[in-house]
CSV table of N, CA and C in Angstrom, one decimal:
chain,number,residue,atom,x,y,z
A,1,MET,N,1.0,-0.9,-0.2
A,1,MET,CA,0.1,-0.2,0.3
A,1,MET,C,0.9,1.6,-0.2
A,2,GLU,N,0.7,2.5,-0.5
A,2,GLU,CA,1.0,3.3,-1.2
A,2,GLU,C,0.6,4.4,0.3
A,3,PHE,N,1.8,5.0,1.0
A,3,PHE,CA,2.0,6.0,1.8
A,3,PHE,C,0.6,7.3,1.6
A,4,LEU,N,0.0,7.2,1.8
A,4,LEU,CA,-0.8,8.1,2.0
A,4,LEU,C,-0.8,10.0,2.9
A,5,PRO,N,0.0,10.9,2.6
A,5,PRO,CA,0.3,12.1,3.9
A,5,PRO,C,-1.1,13.0,4.4
A,6,THR,N,-1.3,12.9,5.6
A,6,THR,CA,-2.3,13.3,6.5
A,6,THR,C,-2.0,14.0,7.3
A,7,VAL,N,-2.4,15.6,7.3
A,7,VAL,CA,-1.9,16.4,8.3
A,7,VAL,C,-2.5,15.9,9.3
A,8,ILE,N,-1.9,16.4,10.7
A,8,ILE,CA,-2.4,16.1,11.6
A,8,ILE,C,-2.2,17.2,12.6
A,9,ARG,N,-1.5,18.3,12.5
A,9,ARG,CA,-1.8,19.1,12.9
A,9,ARG,C,-1.4,20.1,12.4
A,10,ALA,N,-1.8,22.2,12.5
A,10,ALA,CA,-2.3,22.8,11.7
A,10,ALA,C,-1.9,23.7,12.6
A,11,GLU,N,-1.3,24.5,12.5
A,11,GLU,CA,-0.9,25.7,13.2
A,11,GLU,C,-0.3,27.1,12.6
A,12,HIS,N,-1.4,28.3,13.1
A,12,HIS,CA,-1.2,29.1,12.1
A,12,HIS,C,-0.1,30.2,12.4
A,13,ARG,N,1.1,30.7,11.6
A,13,ARG,CA,2.6,31.1,12.1
A,13,ARG,C,2.4,32.4,11.3
A,14,GLY,N,1.0,33.1,11.7
A,14,GLY,CA,1.0,34.9,10.9
A,14,GLY,C,1.1,34.5,9.3
A,15,GLY,N,0.4,36.2,8.9
A,15,GLY,CA,0.4,36.2,7.3
A,15,GLY,C,0.0,34.8,7.0
A,16,LEU,N,0.4,34.9,5.7
A,16,LEU,CA,-0.7,33.3,4.9
A,16,LEU,C,0.3,31.7,5.1
A,17,ARG,N,1.0,31.8,6.0
A,17,ARG,CA,2.0,30.5,6.8
A,17,ARG,C,1.0,29.7,7.5
A,18,ILE,N,1.0,28.9,7.4
A,18,ILE,CA,0.8,27.3,8.4
A,18,ILE,C,1.8,26.4,8.8
A,19,ARG,N,2.0,26.5,10.2
A,19,ARG,CA,2.8,25.2,10.4
A,19,ARG,C,2.3,23.8,10.5
A,20,VAL,N,2.8,22.5,9.9
A,20,VAL,CA,1.8,21.4,9.3
A,20,VAL,C,2.8,20.1,9.9
A,21,THR,N,2.1,19.8,10.3
A,21,THR,CA,2.5,18.5,10.7
A,21,THR,C,2.0,17.1,10.5
A,22,PHE,N,2.6,16.1,9.2
A,22,PHE,CA,1.9,14.7,9.1
A,22,PHE,C,1.9,13.3,9.9
A,23,ASN,N,1.3,12.9,9.4
A,23,ASN,CA,1.3,11.4,10.3
A,23,ASN,C,2.7,10.7,10.3
A,24,ASP,N,3.7,11.1,9.5
A,24,ASP,CA,5.0,10.6,9.2
A,24,ASP,C,5.8,10.9,10.0
A,25,GLY,N,5.6,12.6,10.6
A,25,GLY,CA,6.4,12.9,11.4
A,25,GLY,C,7.1,14.5,10.6
A,26,VAL,N,6.7,14.5,9.3
A,26,VAL,CA,6.8,15.1,8.3
A,26,VAL,C,6.6,16.7,8.8
A,27,GLU,N,7.8,18.2,9.4
A,27,GLU,CA,6.6,19.1,9.8
A,27,GLU,C,7.3,19.9,8.7
A,28,ASP,N,6.5,21.3,8.8
A,28,ASP,CA,7.4,22.6,7.9
A,28,ASP,C,6.3,23.7,8.0
A,29,THR,N,6.5,25.0,7.9
A,29,THR,CA,5.8,26.1,8.0
A,29,THR,C,5.9,26.4,6.3
A,30,ILE,N,4.5,26.6,5.9
A,30,ILE,CA,4.6,26.7,4.6
A,30,ILE,C,3.6,27.9,4.4
A,31,ASP,N,4.1,28.4,3.2
A,31,ASP,CA,3.5,30.0,3.1
A,31,ASP,C,2.8,29.5,1.9
A,32,PHE,N,1.4,29.8,2.3
A,32,PHE,CA,0.4,29.8,1.3
A,32,PHE,C,-0.2,30.6,0.4
A,33,SER,N,1.0,31.5,0.0
A,33,SER,CA,0.5,32.6,-1.3
A,33,SER,C,0.2,32.0,-2.9
A,34,GLU,N,1.5,31.3,-3.0
A,34,GLU,CA,1.7,31.0,-4.2
A,34,GLU,C,0.0,29.9,-4.4
A,35,TRP,N,-0.9,29.6,-4.3
A,35,TRP,CA,-1.6,28.9,-3.9
A,35,TRP,C,-3.0,29.7,-4.0
A,36,LEU,N,-2.9,30.7,-3.8
A,36,LEU,CA,-4.4,31.5,-3.5
A,36,LEU,C,-4.6,32.0,-4.7
A,37,ALA,N,-4.9,31.2,-6.1
A,37,ALA,CA,-5.2,31.8,-7.1
A,37,ALA,C,-6.9,31.3,-7.9
A,38,GLY,N,-7.2,32.0,-8.3
A,38,GLY,CA,-9.1,31.6,-8.3
A,38,GLY,C,-9.7,31.8,-7.7
A,39,PRO,N,-11.3,32.3,-8.0
A,39,PRO,CA,-12.6,32.6,-6.9
A,39,PRO,C,-12.3,32.0,-5.6
A,40,ILE,N,-12.3,30.6,-5.7
A,40,ILE,CA,-12.6,29.6,-4.1
A,40,ILE,C,-11.5,30.1,-3.2
A,41,PHE,N,-10.0,30.4,-3.8
A,41,PHE,CA,-9.4,31.2,-3.1
A,41,PHE,C,-9.4,32.4,-2.3
A,42,GLU,N,-9.7,33.4,-2.9
A,42,GLU,CA,-9.9,35.1,-3.5
A,42,GLU,C,-10.2,35.4,-2.0
A,43,PRO,N,-11.2,34.7,-0.9
A,43,PRO,CA,-11.6,35.6,0.3
A,43,PRO,C,-10.4,34.9,1.0
A,44,LEU,N,-9.0,33.9,0.9
A,44,LEU,CA,-8.4,33.5,1.7
A,44,LEU,C,-7.0,34.4,2.1
A,45,LYS,N,-7.1,35.3,0.7
A,45,LYS,CA,-5.9,36.9,0.6
A,45,LYS,C,-6.5,37.1,1.9
A,46,ASP,N,-7.2,37.6,2.3
A,46,ASP,CA,-8.0,38.4,4.0
A,46,ASP,C,-6.6,37.3,5.1
A,47,PRO,N,-6.0,38.1,5.7
A,47,PRO,CA,-5.5,37.2,7.0
A,47,PRO,C,-6.6,36.4,7.6
A,48,GLY,N,-7.7,37.2,8.0
A,48,GLY,CA,-8.5,37.2,9.2
A,48,GLY,C,-9.0,36.8,9.1
A,49,TYR,N,-9.6,35.9,7.1
A,49,TYR,CA,-10.4,34.5,7.0
A,49,TYR,C,-9.4,33.1,7.1
A,50,PHE,N,-8.1,33.6,6.0
A,50,PHE,CA,-7.2,32.8,5.9
A,50,PHE,C,-7.0,31.8,8.2
A,51,ALA,N,-7.1,32.5,8.6
A,51,ALA,CA,-6.9,32.5,9.9
A,51,ALA,C,-7.8,31.4,10.4
A,52,ARG,N,-9.1,30.9,9.6
A,52,ARG,CA,-9.6,30.3,10.0
A,52,ARG,C,-9.6,28.2,9.7
A,53,PHE,N,-9.2,28.7,9.0
A,53,PHE,CA,-8.4,27.4,8.6
A,53,PHE,C,-8.9,26.2,9.5
A,54,PHE,N,-9.4,24.7,8.9
A,54,PHE,CA,-9.4,23.4,10.6
A,54,PHE,C,-8.6,22.7,9.1
A,55,LEU,N,-8.7,21.4,10.1
A,55,LEU,CA,-8.3,20.6,9.5
A,55,LEU,C,-9.5,19.4,8.9
A,56,ASP,N,-9.5,18.9,7.7
A,56,ASP,CA,-10.4,18.3,7.2
A,56,ASP,C,-9.9,17.0,6.2
A,57,GLY,N,-10.5,16.0,6.4
A,57,GLY,CA,-10.0,15.1,5.3
A,57,GLY,C,-8.7,15.0,5.2
A,58,GLY,N,-7.9,14.9,6.5
A,58,GLY,CA,-6.4,14.7,6.1
A,58,GLY,C,-6.0,15.9,5.6
A,59,THR,N,-6.1,17.3,6.0
A,59,THR,CA,-5.7,18.1,4.6
A,59,THR,C,-5.8,20.1,6.0
A,60,VAL,N,-5.5,20.7,5.6
A,60,VAL,CA,-5.8,21.7,5.5
A,60,VAL,C,-7.4,22.7,5.2
A,61,ALA,N,-8.5,23.0,5.4
A,61,ALA,CA,-9.4,23.6,4.6
A,61,ALA,C,-9.9,24.7,5.5
A,62,TRP,N,-11.0,25.2,4.5
A,62,TRP,CA,-11.5,27.1,5.2
A,62,TRP,C,-13.6,26.6,5.3
A,63,PRO,N,-13.5,27.4,5.7
A,63,PRO,CA,-15.3,27.5,5.8
A,63,PRO,C,-15.4,27.5,4.1
A,64,ASN,N,-15.1,27.9,3.2
A,64,ASN,CA,-15.9,28.2,2.0
A,64,ASN,C,-15.9,27.2,1.2
A,65,GLY,N,-15.2,25.7,1.2
A,65,GLY,CA,-14.8,24.2,1.3
A,65,GLY,C,-13.4,24.8,0.0
A,66,ALA,N,-12.8,25.7,0.6
A,66,ALA,CA,-11.4,25.8,-0.7
A,66,ALA,C,-10.0,24.9,0.4
A,67,ASP,N,-9.3,24.2,0.1
A,67,ASP,CA,-8.1,23.2,0.5
A,67,ASP,C,-7.1,23.4,-0.6
A,68,ILE,N,-6.4,22.9,0.3
A,68,ILE,CA,-5.3,22.4,-0.4
A,68,ILE,C,-4.9,20.9,-0.4
A,69,ALA,N,-4.8,19.9,-1.5
A,69,ALA,CA,-4.1,18.5,-1.7
A,69,ALA,C,-3.6,18.1,-0.5
A,70,PRO,N,-3.1,17.1,0.3
A,70,PRO,CA,-2.3,16.5,1.7
A,70,PRO,C,-1.2,16.2,0.6
A,71,GLU,N,-1.3,15.6,-0.7
A,71,GLU,CA,0.1,15.5,-1.1
A,71,GLU,C,0.8,16.3,-1.7
A,72,THR,N,0.2,17.5,-2.0
A,72,THR,CA,0.8,19.4,-2.6
A,72,THR,C,1.6,19.5,-1.2
A,73,LEU,N,0.7,19.9,0.0
A,73,LEU,CA,1.4,20.2,0.8
A,73,LEU,C,2.7,19.0,1.6
A,74,TYR,N,2.4,18.0,1.8
A,74,TYR,CA,3.4,17.2,2.0
A,74,TYR,C,4.8,16.9,0.9
A,75,GLU,N,5.0,17.2,-0.5
A,75,GLU,CA,6.0,17.8,-1.1
A,75,GLU,C,6.4,18.7,-0.8
A,76,ARG,N,5.7,19.9,-0.8
A,76,ARG,CA,6.4,20.6,-0.7
A,76,ARG,C,7.2,21.2,1.1
A,77,ALA,N,6.3,20.3,2.4
A,77,ALA,CA,7.3,20.7,2.9
A,77,ALA,C,8.3,19.6,3.1
A,78,LYS,N,8.7,18.3,2.2
A,78,LYS,CA,9.6,17.1,1.9
A,78,LYS,C,10.6,18.2,1.2
A,79,SER,N,9.9,18.9,0.6
A,79,SER,CA,11.5,19.6,-0.7
A,79,SER,C,12.1,20.7,0.5
A,80,SER,N,11.3,21.2,1.3
A,80,SER,CA,12.1,22.7,2.0
A,80,SER,C,12.9,21.4,3.2
A,81,ALA,N,12.6,20.4,3.6
A,81,ALA,CA,13.3,19.6,4.7
A,81,ALA,C,14.6,19.8,3.9
A,82,ALA,N,14.8,18.5,2.6
A,82,ALA,CA,15.8,18.6,2.3
A,82,ALA,C,16.3,19.6,1.6
A,83,ALA,N,15.7,20.4,1.8
A,83,ALA,CA,17.0,21.6,1.3
A,83,ALA,C,18.2,22.8,2.0
């Protein structure tokens, strides 16, 4: 069975940054600004709304239904750790 990354903890780190921890212990502070294109992500550009995230389906999500795939977040976290 292939590993499925799941966000198990997320903490707001100011602005558009969230510290995420995955089910295998990988963690990183990720700047979400590059993913905030398109109508569904427009409200997230407001730092107050952005901070209203919660965990849903193993990833970070917002009240308007926006989310970023956990695999995308995991790849970013892994590439940051390797750098």
